[in-house]
Short mmCIF file of the N, C-alpha and C atoms (twelve columns), coordinates in Angstrom:
data_MODEL
# 
_entry.id   MODEL 
# 
loop_
_atom_site.group_PDB 
_atom_site.id 
_atom_site.type_symbol 
_atom_site.label_atom_id 
_atom_site.label_alt_id 
_atom_site.label_comp_id 
_atom_site.label_asym_id 
_atom_site.label_seq_id 
_atom_site.Cartn_x 
_atom_site.Cartn_y 
_atom_site.Cartn_z 
_atom_site.pdbx_PDB_model_num 
ATOM 1   N N  . MET A 1   190.470 48.635 -5.005  1 
ATOM 2   C CA . MET A 1   189.472 48.238 -4.045  1 
ATOM 3   C C  . MET A 1   190.112 47.314 -3.017  1 
ATOM 4   N N  . TYR A 2   189.762 47.528 -1.779  1 
ATOM 5   C CA . TYR A 2   190.307 46.734 -0.684  1 
ATOM 6   C C  . TYR A 2   189.210 45.868 -0.090  1 
ATOM 7   N N  . VAL A 3   189.629 44.771 0.495   1 
ATOM 8   C CA . VAL A 3   188.702 43.907 1.209   1 
ATOM 9   C C  . VAL A 3   188.765 44.295 2.678   1 
ATOM 10  N N  . ASP A 4   187.602 44.545 3.269   1 
ATOM 11  C CA . ASP A 4   187.560 44.941 4.673   1 
ATOM 12  C C  . ASP A 4   187.982 43.775 5.566   1 
ATOM 13  N N  . PRO A 5   188.699 44.081 6.650   1 
ATOM 14  C CA . PRO A 5   189.057 43.027 7.605   1 
ATOM 15  C C  . PRO A 5   187.805 42.531 8.331   1 
ATOM 16  N N  . PRO A 6   187.921 41.438 9.068   1 
ATOM 17  C CA . PRO A 6   186.742 40.935 9.770   1 
ATOM 18  C C  . PRO A 6   186.267 41.907 10.847  1 
ATOM 19  N N  . ALA A 7   184.972 42.091 10.901  1 
ATOM 20  C CA . ALA A 7   184.379 43.004 11.883  1 
ATOM 21  C C  . ALA A 7   184.273 42.316 13.237  1 
ATOM 22  N N  . PRO A 8   184.358 43.083 14.331  1 
ATOM 23  C CA . PRO A 8   184.109 42.485 15.636  1 
ATOM 24  C C  . PRO A 8   182.641 42.040 15.714  1 
ATOM 25  N N  . ARG A 9   182.424 40.857 16.270  1 
ATOM 26  C CA . ARG A 9   181.069 40.305 16.331  1 
ATOM 27  C C  . ARG A 9   180.328 40.866 17.533  1 
ATOM 28  N N  . PRO A 10  179.156 41.464 17.314  1 
ATOM 29  C CA . PRO A 10  178.365 41.911 18.464  1 
ATOM 30  C C  . PRO A 10  177.816 40.705 19.232  1 
ATOM 31  N N  . ARG A 11  177.412 40.956 20.454  1 
ATOM 32  C CA . ARG A 11  176.838 39.874 21.262  1 
ATOM 33  C C  . ARG A 11  175.525 39.449 20.629  1 
ATOM 34  N N  . GLU A 12  175.389 38.147 20.430  1 
ATOM 35  C CA . GLU A 12  174.202 37.605 19.794  1 
ATOM 36  C C  . GLU A 12  173.163 37.236 20.849  1 
ATOM 37  N N  . LEU A 13  171.908 37.228 20.444  1 
ATOM 38  C CA . LEU A 13  170.848 36.824 21.346  1 
ATOM 39  C C  . LEU A 13  171.069 35.390 21.794  1 
ATOM 40  N N  . GLY A 14  171.007 35.159 23.062  1 
ATOM 41  C CA . GLY A 14  171.175 33.815 23.585  1 
ATOM 42  C C  . GLY A 14  172.619 33.365 23.705  1 
ATOM 43  N N  . GLU A 15  173.574 34.209 23.356  1 
ATOM 44  C CA . GLU A 15  174.985 33.827 23.473  1 
ATOM 45  C C  . GLU A 15  175.352 33.707 24.947  1 
ATOM 46  N N  . MET A 16  175.997 32.627 25.275  1 
ATOM 47  C CA . MET A 16  176.353 32.348 26.661  1 
ATOM 48  C C  . MET A 16  177.852 32.548 26.867  1 
ATOM 49  N N  . PRO A 17  178.249 32.915 28.083  1 
ATOM 50  C CA . PRO A 17  179.679 33.074 28.373  1 
ATOM 51  C C  . PRO A 17  180.374 31.725 28.397  1 
ATOM 52  N N  . PRO A 18  181.695 31.732 28.510  1 
ATOM 53  C CA . PRO A 18  182.430 30.469 28.580  1 
ATOM 54  C C  . PRO A 18  181.925 29.600 29.733  1 
ATOM 55  N N  . ALA A 19  181.956 28.308 29.537  1 
ATOM 56  C CA . ALA A 19  181.427 27.378 30.532  1 
ATOM 57  C C  . ALA A 19  182.335 27.262 31.746  1 
ATOM 58  N N  . THR A 20  183.635 27.208 31.547  1 
ATOM 59  C CA . THR A 20  184.562 27.052 32.667  1 
ATOM 60  C C  . THR A 20  185.718 28.011 32.515  1 
ATOM 61  N N  . ALA A 21  186.324 28.275 33.633  1 
ATOM 62  C CA . ALA A 21  187.525 29.111 33.626  1 
ATOM 63  C C  . ALA A 21  188.727 28.244 33.313  1 
ATOM 64  N N  . THR A 22  189.783 28.874 32.882  1 
ATOM 65  C CA . THR A 22  191.025 28.132 32.665  1 
ATOM 66  C C  . THR A 22  192.022 28.606 33.700  1 
ATOM 67  N N  . GLY A 23  192.682 27.672 34.343  1 
ATOM 68  C CA . GLY A 23  193.664 28.025 35.345  1 
ATOM 69  C C  . GLY A 23  193.429 27.301 36.646  1 
ATOM 70  N N  . PRO A 24  194.015 27.810 37.727  1 
ATOM 71  C CA . PRO A 24  193.938 27.100 39.001  1 
ATOM 72  C C  . PRO A 24  192.539 27.071 39.611  1 
ATOM 73  N N  . LEU A 25  191.643 27.927 39.184  1 
ATOM 74  C CA . LEU A 25  190.300 27.974 39.757  1 
ATOM 75  C C  . LEU A 25  189.267 27.316 38.850  1 
ATOM 76  N N  . ASP A 26  189.664 26.263 38.143  1 
ATOM 77  C CA . ASP A 26  188.762 25.616 37.188  1 
ATOM 78  C C  . ASP A 26  187.466 25.147 37.821  1 
ATOM 79  N N  . GLU A 27  187.513 24.689 39.042  1 
ATOM 80  C CA . GLU A 27  186.321 24.128 39.671  1 
ATOM 81  C C  . GLU A 27  185.449 25.203 40.328  1 
ATOM 82  N N  . GLN A 28  185.920 26.414 40.414  1 
ATOM 83  C CA . GLN A 28  185.167 27.481 41.045  1 
ATOM 84  C C  . GLN A 28  184.126 28.053 40.078  1 
ATOM 85  N N  . PRO A 29  182.905 28.285 40.532  1 
ATOM 86  C CA . PRO A 29  181.926 28.930 39.648  1 
ATOM 87  C C  . PRO A 29  182.350 30.368 39.377  1 
ATOM 88  N N  . ARG A 30  182.125 30.800 38.169  1 
ATOM 89  C CA . ARG A 30  182.525 32.143 37.770  1 
ATOM 90  C C  . ARG A 30  181.317 32.895 37.230  1 
ATOM 91  N N  . VAL A 31  181.308 34.174 37.428  1 
ATOM 92  C CA . VAL A 31  180.307 35.059 36.838  1 
ATOM 93  C C  . VAL A 31  181.023 35.823 35.732  1 
ATOM 94  N N  . TRP A 32  180.434 35.806 34.531  1 
ATOM 95  C CA . TRP A 32  181.044 36.447 33.364  1 
ATOM 96  C C  . TRP A 32  180.175 37.601 32.895  1 
ATOM 97  N N  . GLU A 33  180.814 38.567 32.286  1 
ATOM 98  C CA . GLU A 33  180.090 39.656 31.642  1 
ATOM 99  C C  . GLU A 33  180.714 39.913 30.271  1 
ATOM 100 N N  . PHE A 34  179.866 40.406 29.355  1 
ATOM 101 C CA . PHE A 34  180.376 40.753 28.026  1 
ATOM 102 C C  . PHE A 34  181.310 41.940 28.203  1 
ATOM 103 N N  . ASN A 35  182.495 41.839 27.651  1 
ATOM 104 C CA . ASN A 35  183.536 42.840 27.841  1 
ATOM 105 C C  . ASN A 35  183.106 44.198 27.287  1 
ATOM 106 N N  . PRO A 36  183.028 45.232 28.136  1 
ATOM 107 C CA . PRO A 36  182.643 46.557 27.642  1 
ATOM 108 C C  . PRO A 36  183.642 47.139 26.639  1 
ATOM 109 N N  . GLU A 37  184.913 46.768 26.771  1 
ATOM 110 C CA . GLU A 37  185.912 47.237 25.798  1 
ATOM 111 C C  . GLU A 37  185.675 46.615 24.428  1 
ATOM 112 N N  . TYR A 38  185.268 45.362 24.402  1 
ATOM 113 C CA . TYR A 38  184.954 44.706 23.136  1 
ATOM 114 C C  . TYR A 38  183.704 45.345 22.530  1 
ATOM 115 N N  . GLN A 39  182.717 45.637 23.372  1 
ATOM 116 C CA . GLN A 39  181.497 46.284 22.889  1 
ATOM 117 C C  . GLN A 39  181.818 47.664 22.319  1 
ATOM 118 N N  . ARG A 40  182.780 48.353 22.920  1 
ATOM 119 C CA . ARG A 40  183.202 49.668 22.406  1 
ATOM 120 C C  . ARG A 40  183.756 49.528 20.987  1 
ATOM 121 N N  . LEU A 41  184.488 48.452 20.725  1 
ATOM 122 C CA . LEU A 41  185.040 48.218 19.386  1 
ATOM 123 C C  . LEU A 41  183.936 47.873 18.388  1 
ATOM 124 N N  . VAL A 42  182.950 47.108 18.825  1 
ATOM 125 C CA . VAL A 42  181.804 46.796 17.961  1 
ATOM 126 C C  . VAL A 42  181.086 48.087 17.578  1 
ATOM 127 N N  . THR A 43  180.867 48.950 18.560  1 
ATOM 128 C CA . THR A 43  180.194 50.227 18.310  1 
ATOM 129 C C  . THR A 43  181.022 51.120 17.392  1 
ATOM 130 N N  . ALA A 44  182.330 51.163 17.601  1 
ATOM 131 C CA . ALA A 44  183.201 51.983 16.746  1 
ATOM 132 C C  . ALA A 44  183.127 51.511 15.303  1 
ATOM 133 N N  . TRP A 45  183.136 50.191 15.089  1 
ATOM 134 C CA . TRP A 45  183.028 49.635 13.735  1 
ATOM 135 C C  . TRP A 45  181.695 50.033 13.109  1 
ATOM 136 N N  . GLN A 46  180.613 49.860 13.871  1 
ATOM 137 C CA . GLN A 46  179.281 50.145 13.341  1 
ATOM 138 C C  . GLN A 46  179.082 51.623 13.038  1 
ATOM 139 N N  . GLU A 47  179.786 52.500 13.745  1 
ATOM 140 C CA . GLU A 47  179.691 53.931 13.463  1 
ATOM 141 C C  . GLU A 47  180.606 54.348 12.319  1 
ATOM 142 N N  . ALA A 48  181.780 53.747 12.229  1 
ATOM 143 C CA . ALA A 48  182.762 54.160 11.218  1 
ATOM 144 C C  . ALA A 48  182.398 53.675 9.819   1 
ATOM 145 N N  . LEU A 49  181.901 52.461 9.710   1 
ATOM 146 C CA . LEU A 49  181.650 51.877 8.385   1 
ATOM 147 C C  . LEU A 49  180.668 52.698 7.544   1 
ATOM 148 N N  . PRO A 50  179.501 53.109 8.073   1 
ATOM 149 C CA . PRO A 50  178.600 53.920 7.232   1 
ATOM 150 C C  . PRO A 50  179.205 55.263 6.831   1 
ATOM 151 N N  . LEU A 51  179.993 55.854 7.715   1 
ATOM 152 C CA . LEU A 51  180.623 57.135 7.385   1 
ATOM 153 C C  . LEU A 51  181.660 56.970 6.277   1 
ATOM 154 N N  . LEU A 52  182.432 55.903 6.349   1 
ATOM 155 C CA . LEU A 52  183.419 55.654 5.297   1 
ATOM 156 C C  . LEU A 52  182.743 55.331 3.967   1 
ATOM 157 N N  . ASP A 53  181.645 54.591 4.017   1 
ATOM 158 C CA . ASP A 53  180.876 54.320 2.793   1 
ATOM 159 C C  . ASP A 53  180.315 55.609 2.197   1 
ATOM 160 N N  . LYS A 54  179.832 56.486 3.070   1 
ATOM 161 C CA . LYS A 54  179.270 57.763 2.605   1 
ATOM 162 C C  . LYS A 54  180.347 58.614 1.924   1 
ATOM 163 N N  . LEU A 55  181.545 58.629 2.492   1 
ATOM 164 C CA . LEU A 55  182.642 59.378 1.875   1 
ATOM 165 C C  . LEU A 55  183.019 58.793 0.515   1 
ATOM 166 N N  . SER A 56  183.048 57.473 0.428   1 
ATOM 167 C CA . SER A 56  183.384 56.827 -0.848  1 
ATOM 168 C C  . SER A 56  182.364 57.175 -1.916  1 
ATOM 169 N N  . LYS A 57  181.093 57.102 -1.562  1 
ATOM 170 C CA . LYS A 57  180.038 57.424 -2.523  1 
ATOM 171 C C  . LYS A 57  180.083 58.893 -2.927  1 
ATOM 172 N N  . ALA A 58  180.472 59.754 -1.988  1 
ATOM 173 C CA . ALA A 58  180.574 61.182 -2.303  1 
ATOM 174 C C  . ALA A 58  181.660 61.449 -3.339  1 
ATOM 175 N N  . LEU A 59  182.711 60.650 -3.363  1 
ATOM 176 C CA . LEU A 59  183.770 60.827 -4.360  1 
ATOM 177 C C  . LEU A 59  183.487 60.079 -5.658  1 
ATOM 178 N N  . ASP A 60  182.720 59.004 -5.585  1 
ATOM 179 C CA . ASP A 60  182.446 58.200 -6.777  1 
ATOM 180 C C  . ASP A 60  181.644 58.963 -7.822  1 
ATOM 181 N N  . LYS A 61  180.657 59.729 -7.381  1 
ATOM 182 C CA . LYS A 61  179.788 60.451 -8.326  1 
ATOM 183 C C  . LYS A 61  180.571 61.500 -9.128  1 
ATOM 184 N N  . PRO A 62  181.329 62.409 -8.489  1 
ATOM 185 C CA . PRO A 62  182.100 63.378 -9.289  1 
ATOM 186 C C  . PRO A 62  183.179 62.713 -10.140 1 
ATOM 187 N N  . TYR A 63  183.747 61.612 -9.650  1 
ATOM 188 C CA . TYR A 63  184.772 60.917 -10.421 1 
ATOM 189 C C  . TYR A 63  184.179 60.345 -11.701 1 
ATOM 190 N N  . ALA A 64  183.011 59.745 -11.595 1 
ATOM 191 C CA . ALA A 64  182.358 59.191 -12.788 1 
ATOM 192 C C  . ALA A 64  181.988 60.301 -13.773 1 
ATOM 193 N N  . LYS A 65  181.488 61.410 -13.259 1 
ATOM 194 C CA . LYS A 65  181.128 62.528 -14.144 1 
ATOM 195 C C  . LYS A 65  182.365 63.151 -14.792 1 
ATOM 196 N N  . ALA A 66  183.445 63.267 -14.027 1 
ATOM 197 C CA . ALA A 66  184.661 63.894 -14.555 1 
ATOM 198 C C  . ALA A 66  185.308 63.035 -15.634 1 
ATOM 199 N N  . ARG A 67  185.146 61.739 -15.556 1 
ATOM 200 C CA . ARG A 67  185.731 60.840 -16.559 1 
ATOM 201 C C  . ARG A 67  184.946 60.838 -17.859 1 
ATOM 202 N N  . SER A 68  183.733 61.330 -17.827 1 
ATOM 203 C CA . SER A 68  182.909 61.359 -19.038 1 
ATOM 204 C C  . SER A 68  183.517 62.312 -20.067 1 
ATOM 205 N N  . PRO A 69  183.579 61.910 -21.338 1 
ATOM 206 C CA . PRO A 69  184.151 62.795 -22.360 1 
ATOM 207 C C  . PRO A 69  183.295 64.040 -22.607 1 
ATOM 208 N N  . GLN A 70  182.019 64.000 -22.254 1 
ATOM 209 C CA . GLN A 70  181.167 65.179 -22.449 1 
ATOM 210 C C  . GLN A 70  181.404 66.251 -21.385 1 
ATOM 211 N N  . THR A 71  182.059 65.893 -20.282 1 
ATOM 212 C CA . THR A 71  182.247 66.840 -19.184 1 
ATOM 213 C C  . THR A 71  183.390 67.799 -19.459 1 
ATOM 214 N N  . TRP A 72  184.518 67.287 -19.934 1 
ATOM 215 C CA . TRP A 72  185.706 68.104 -20.088 1 
ATOM 216 C C  . TRP A 72  186.153 68.135 -21.550 1 
ATOM 217 N N  . ASP A 73  186.587 69.323 -21.944 1 
ATOM 218 C CA . ASP A 73  187.152 69.476 -23.278 1 
ATOM 219 C C  . ASP A 73  188.452 70.270 -23.184 1 
ATOM 220 N N  . ALA A 74  189.149 70.074 -22.057 1 
ATOM 221 C CA . ALA A 74  190.397 70.809 -21.844 1 
ATOM 222 C C  . ALA A 74  191.348 69.944 -21.015 1 
ATOM 223 N N  . PRO A 75  192.644 70.288 -21.061 1 
ATOM 224 C CA . PRO A 75  193.614 69.513 -20.278 1 
ATOM 225 C C  . PRO A 75  193.343 69.540 -18.773 1 
ATOM 226 N N  . VAL A 76  192.663 70.570 -18.292 1 
ATOM 227 C CA . VAL A 76  192.377 70.651 -16.861 1 
ATOM 228 C C  . VAL A 76  191.508 69.476 -16.421 1 
ATOM 229 N N  . GLY A 77  190.733 68.934 -17.338 1 
ATOM 230 C CA . GLY A 77  189.864 67.801 -17.007 1 
ATOM 231 C C  . GLY A 77  190.648 66.576 -16.569 1 
ATOM 232 N N  . SER A 78  191.720 66.282 -17.277 1 
ATOM 233 C CA . SER A 78  192.511 65.103 -16.903 1 
ATOM 234 C C  . SER A 78  193.195 65.306 -15.559 1 
ATOM 235 N N  . ARG A 79  193.623 66.532 -15.270 1 
ATOM 236 C CA . ARG A 79  194.227 66.808 -13.963 1 
ATOM 237 C C  . ARG A 79  193.186 66.659 -12.851 1 
ATOM 238 N N  . TYR A 80  191.980 67.104 -13.120 1 
ATOM 239 C CA . TYR A 80  190.890 66.979 -12.141 1 
ATOM 240 C C  . TYR A 80  190.585 65.505 -11.879 1 
ATOM 241 N N  . VAL A 81  190.535 64.714 -12.936 1 
ATOM 242 C CA . VAL A 81  190.276 63.276 -12.791 1 
ATOM 243 C C  . VAL A 81  191.402 62.619 -11.995 1 
ATOM 244 N N  . GLU A 82  192.644 63.007 -12.258 1 
ATOM 245 C CA . GLU A 82  193.776 62.464 -11.505 1 
ATOM 246 C C  . GLU A 82  193.689 62.830 -10.022 1 
ATOM 247 N N  . ASP A 83  193.319 64.082 -9.740  1 
ATOM 248 C CA . ASP A 83  193.186 64.521 -8.347  1 
ATOM 249 C C  . ASP A 83  192.119 63.711 -7.610  1 
ATOM 250 N N  . ILE A 84  190.963 63.561 -8.230  1 
ATOM 251 C CA . ILE A 84  189.893 62.791 -7.577  1 
ATOM 252 C C  . ILE A 84  190.323 61.334 -7.425  1 
ATOM 253 N N  . GLY A 85  191.023 60.801 -8.410  1 
ATOM 254 C CA . GLY A 85  191.525 59.434 -8.308  1 
ATOM 255 C C  . GLY A 85  192.478 59.269 -7.125  1 
ATOM 256 N N  . GLN A 86  193.333 60.266 -6.910  1 
ATOM 257 C CA . GLN A 86  194.246 60.217 -5.760  1 
ATOM 258 C C  . GLN A 86  193.481 60.316 -4.448  1 
ATOM 259 N N  . TRP A 87  192.451 61.158 -4.412  1 
ATOM 260 C CA . TRP A 87  191.628 61.263 -3.202  1 
ATOM 261 C C  . TRP A 87  190.931 59.932 -2.904  1 
ATOM 262 N N  . ARG A 88  190.454 59.288 -3.958  1 
ATOM 263 C CA . ARG A 88  189.794 57.988 -3.766  1 
ATOM 264 C C  . ARG A 88  190.786 56.942 -3.251  1 
ATOM 265 N N  . THR A 89  192.017 56.980 -3.760  1 
ATOM 266 C CA . THR A 89  193.043 56.049 -3.294  1 
ATOM 267 C C  . THR A 89  193.376 56.308 -1.826  1 
ATOM 268 N N  . ARG A 90  193.545 57.575 -1.470  1 
ATOM 269 C CA . ARG A 90  193.840 57.916 -0.073  1 
ATOM 270 C C  . ARG A 90  192.701 57.505 0.850   1 
ATOM 271 N N  . LEU A 91  191.481 57.717 0.398   1 
ATOM 272 C CA . LEU A 91  190.325 57.325 1.200   1 
ATOM 273 C C  . LEU A 91  190.286 55.807 1.376   1 
ATOM 274 N N  . GLY A 92  190.615 55.065 0.339   1 
ATOM 275 C CA . GLY A 92  190.668 53.603 0.449   1 
ATOM 276 C C  . GLY A 92  191.717 53.152 1.451   1 
ATOM 277 N N  . LEU A 93  192.890 53.798 1.419   1 
ATOM 278 C CA . LEU A 93  193.944 53.468 2.379   1 
ATOM 279 C C  . LEU A 93  193.533 53.842 3.801   1 
ATOM 280 N N  . TYR A 94  192.873 54.986 3.939   1 
ATOM 281 C CA . TYR A 94  192.400 55.426 5.250   1 
ATOM 282 C C  . TYR A 94  191.357 54.449 5.787   1 
ATOM 283 N N  . ARG A 95  190.430 54.053 4.925   1 
ATOM 284 C CA . ARG A 95  189.394 53.092 5.321   1 
ATOM 285 C C  . ARG A 95  190.047 51.794 5.805   1 
ATOM 286 N N  . GLN A 96  191.012 51.312 5.036   1 
ATOM 287 C CA . GLN A 96  191.702 50.070 5.390   1 
ATOM 288 C C  . GLN A 96  192.410 50.218 6.733   1 
ATOM 289 N N  . ALA A 97  193.050 51.348 6.957   1 
ATOM 290 C CA . ALA A 97  193.784 51.558 8.211   1 
ATOM 291 C C  . ALA A 97  192.839 51.614 9.412   1 
ATOM 292 N N  . VAL A 98  191.745 52.341 9.280   1 
ATOM 293 C CA . VAL A 98  190.798 52.480 10.392  1 
ATOM 294 C C  . VAL A 98  190.165 51.137 10.726  1 
ATOM 295 N N  . LEU A 99  189.649 50.449 9.722   1 
ATOM 296 C CA . LEU A 99  188.960 49.187 9.974   1 
ATOM 297 C C  . LEU A 99  189.939 48.104 10.443  1 
ATOM 298 N N  . THR A 100 191.162 48.119 9.933   1 
ATOM 299 C CA . THR A 100 192.156 47.144 10.380  1 
ATOM 300 C C  . THR A 100 192.542 47.391 11.836  1 
ATOM 301 N N  . ALA A 101 192.659 48.653 12.222  1 
ATOM 302 C CA . ALA A 101 192.993 48.969 13.612  1 
ATOM 303 C C  . ALA A 101 191.902 48.464 14.556  1 
ATOM 304 N N  . ILE A 102 190.649 48.681 14.189  1 
ATOM 305 C CA . ILE A 102 189.546 48.204 15.026  1 
ATOM 306 C C  . ILE A 102 189.532 46.682 15.058  1 
ATOM 307 N N  . SER A 103 189.685 46.057 13.898  1 
ATOM 308 C CA . SER A 103 189.655 44.597 13.819  1 
ATOM 309 C C  . SER A 103 190.805 43.959 14.595  1 
ATOM 310 N N  . ASP A 104 192.004 44.515 14.479  1 
ATOM 311 C CA . ASP A 104 193.158 43.968 15.195  1 
ATOM 312 C C  . ASP A 104 192.990 44.092 16.704  1 
ATOM 313 N N  . GLU A 105 192.481 45.235 17.151  1 
ATOM 314 C CA . GLU A 105 192.275 45.406 18.586  1 
ATOM 315 C C  . GLU A 105 191.194 44.451 19.091  1 
ATOM 316 N N  . ALA A 106 190.150 44.235 18.280  1 
ATOM 317 C CA . ALA A 106 189.091 43.302 18.675  1 
ATOM 318 C C  . ALA A 106 189.625 41.874 18.755  1 
ATOM 319 N N  . ALA A 107 190.537 41.521 17.872  1 
ATOM 320 C CA . ALA A 107 191.114 40.173 17.897  1 
ATOM 321 C C  . ALA A 107 191.938 39.949 19.166  1 
ATOM 322 N N  . ASP A 108 192.496 41.017 19.722  1 
ATOM 323 C CA . ASP A 108 193.319 40.911 20.933  1 
ATOM 324 C C  . ASP A 108 192.530 41.150 22.212  1 
ATOM 325 N N  . THR A 109 191.239 41.460 22.100  1 
ATOM 326 C CA . THR A 109 190.405 41.766 23.258  1 
ATOM 327 C C  . THR A 109 189.456 40.596 23.523  1 
ATOM 328 N N  . PRO A 110 189.426 40.083 24.754  1 
ATOM 329 C CA . PRO A 110 188.506 38.976 25.040  1 
ATOM 330 C C  . PRO A 110 187.058 39.454 24.991  1 
ATOM 331 N N  . ARG A 111 186.180 38.588 24.483  1 
ATOM 332 C CA . ARG A 111 184.757 38.925 24.404  1 
ATOM 333 C C  . ARG A 111 184.098 38.888 25.783  1 
ATOM 334 N N  . TRP A 112 184.522 37.982 26.608  1 
ATOM 335 C CA . TRP A 112 183.939 37.814 27.938  1 
ATOM 336 C C  . TRP A 112 185.032 38.009 28.981  1 
ATOM 337 N N  . ILE A 113 184.681 38.663 30.087  1 
ATOM 338 C CA . ILE A 113 185.621 38.848 31.186  1 
ATOM 339 C C  . ILE A 113 184.929 38.439 32.479  1 
ATOM 340 N N  . PRO A 114 185.707 38.023 33.481  1 
ATOM 341 C CA . PRO A 114 185.082 37.711 34.764  1 
ATOM 342 C C  . PRO A 114 184.473 38.971 35.376  1 
ATOM 343 N N  . ALA A 115 183.256 38.858 35.850  1 
ATOM 344 C CA . ALA A 115 182.574 39.998 36.468  1 
ATOM 345 C C  . ALA A 115 183.103 40.198 37.881  1 
ATOM 346 N N  . PRO A 116 183.184 41.435 38.319  1 
ATOM 347 C CA . PRO A 116 183.661 41.666 39.685  1 
ATOM 348 C C  . PRO A 116 182.663 41.166 40.738  1 
ATOM 349 N N  . ALA A 117 181.379 41.104 40.410  1 
ATOM 350 C CA . ALA A 117 180.379 40.640 41.356  1 
ATOM 351 C C  . ALA A 117 180.539 39.149 41.586  1 
ATOM 352 N N  . GLY A 118 180.455 38.746 42.806  1 
ATOM 353 C CA . GLY A 118 180.536 37.327 43.112  1 
ATOM 354 C C  . GLY A 118 181.951 36.824 43.274  1 
ATOM 355 N N  . ALA A 119 182.935 37.658 43.039  1 
ATOM 356 C CA . ALA A 119 184.327 37.229 43.199  1 
ATOM 357 C C  . ALA A 119 184.709 37.311 44.656  1 
ATOM 358 N N  . PRO A 120 185.471 36.347 45.163  1 
ATOM 359 C CA . PRO A 120 185.876 36.390 46.568  1 
ATOM 360 C C  . PRO A 120 186.854 37.528 46.797  1 
ATOM 361 N N  . HIS A 121 186.657 38.228 47.892  1 
ATOM 362 C CA . HIS A 121 187.532 39.340 48.244  1 
ATOM 363 C C  . HIS A 121 188.097 39.110 49.645  1 
ATOM 364 N N  . ALA A 122 189.331 39.450 49.827  1 
ATOM 365 C CA . ALA A 122 189.941 39.330 51.137  1 
ATOM 366 C C  . ALA A 122 189.402 40.436 52.041  1 
ATOM 367 N N  . PHE A 123 189.187 40.115 53.279  1 
ATOM 368 C CA . PHE A 123 188.758 41.085 54.286  1 
ATOM 369 C C  . PHE A 123 187.431 41.745 53.967  1 
ATOM 370 N N  . SER A 124 186.481 41.002 53.413  1 
ATOM 371 C CA . SER A 124 185.186 41.637 53.138  1 
ATOM 372 C C  . SER A 124 184.222 41.456 54.264  1 
# 
């Protein structure tokens, strides 16, 4: 069993953007927007997690039944149990890889970005 990495946090009700900018324009008012790329990662996590859970549950039921001594009375039973066990291990590794990729990208993606509206433009 693996521990899932931290999920990207969706925008919360009442969450406000950063108060000030960092850099040479600290005193300039800024307009911020919730980063659409970060929101894409939140959505990807929310869509992937139930599907991965559904796949895990789909393998858990036959695995539990196959391990029961009443189910198999032949050597093929142990091979079947081993096969399902390997599938469950691969699925766990796949789950870890997918969720870690989303989590790592979310950690490197800013939640808030300066909005293009209201920004000074040359020659406007």
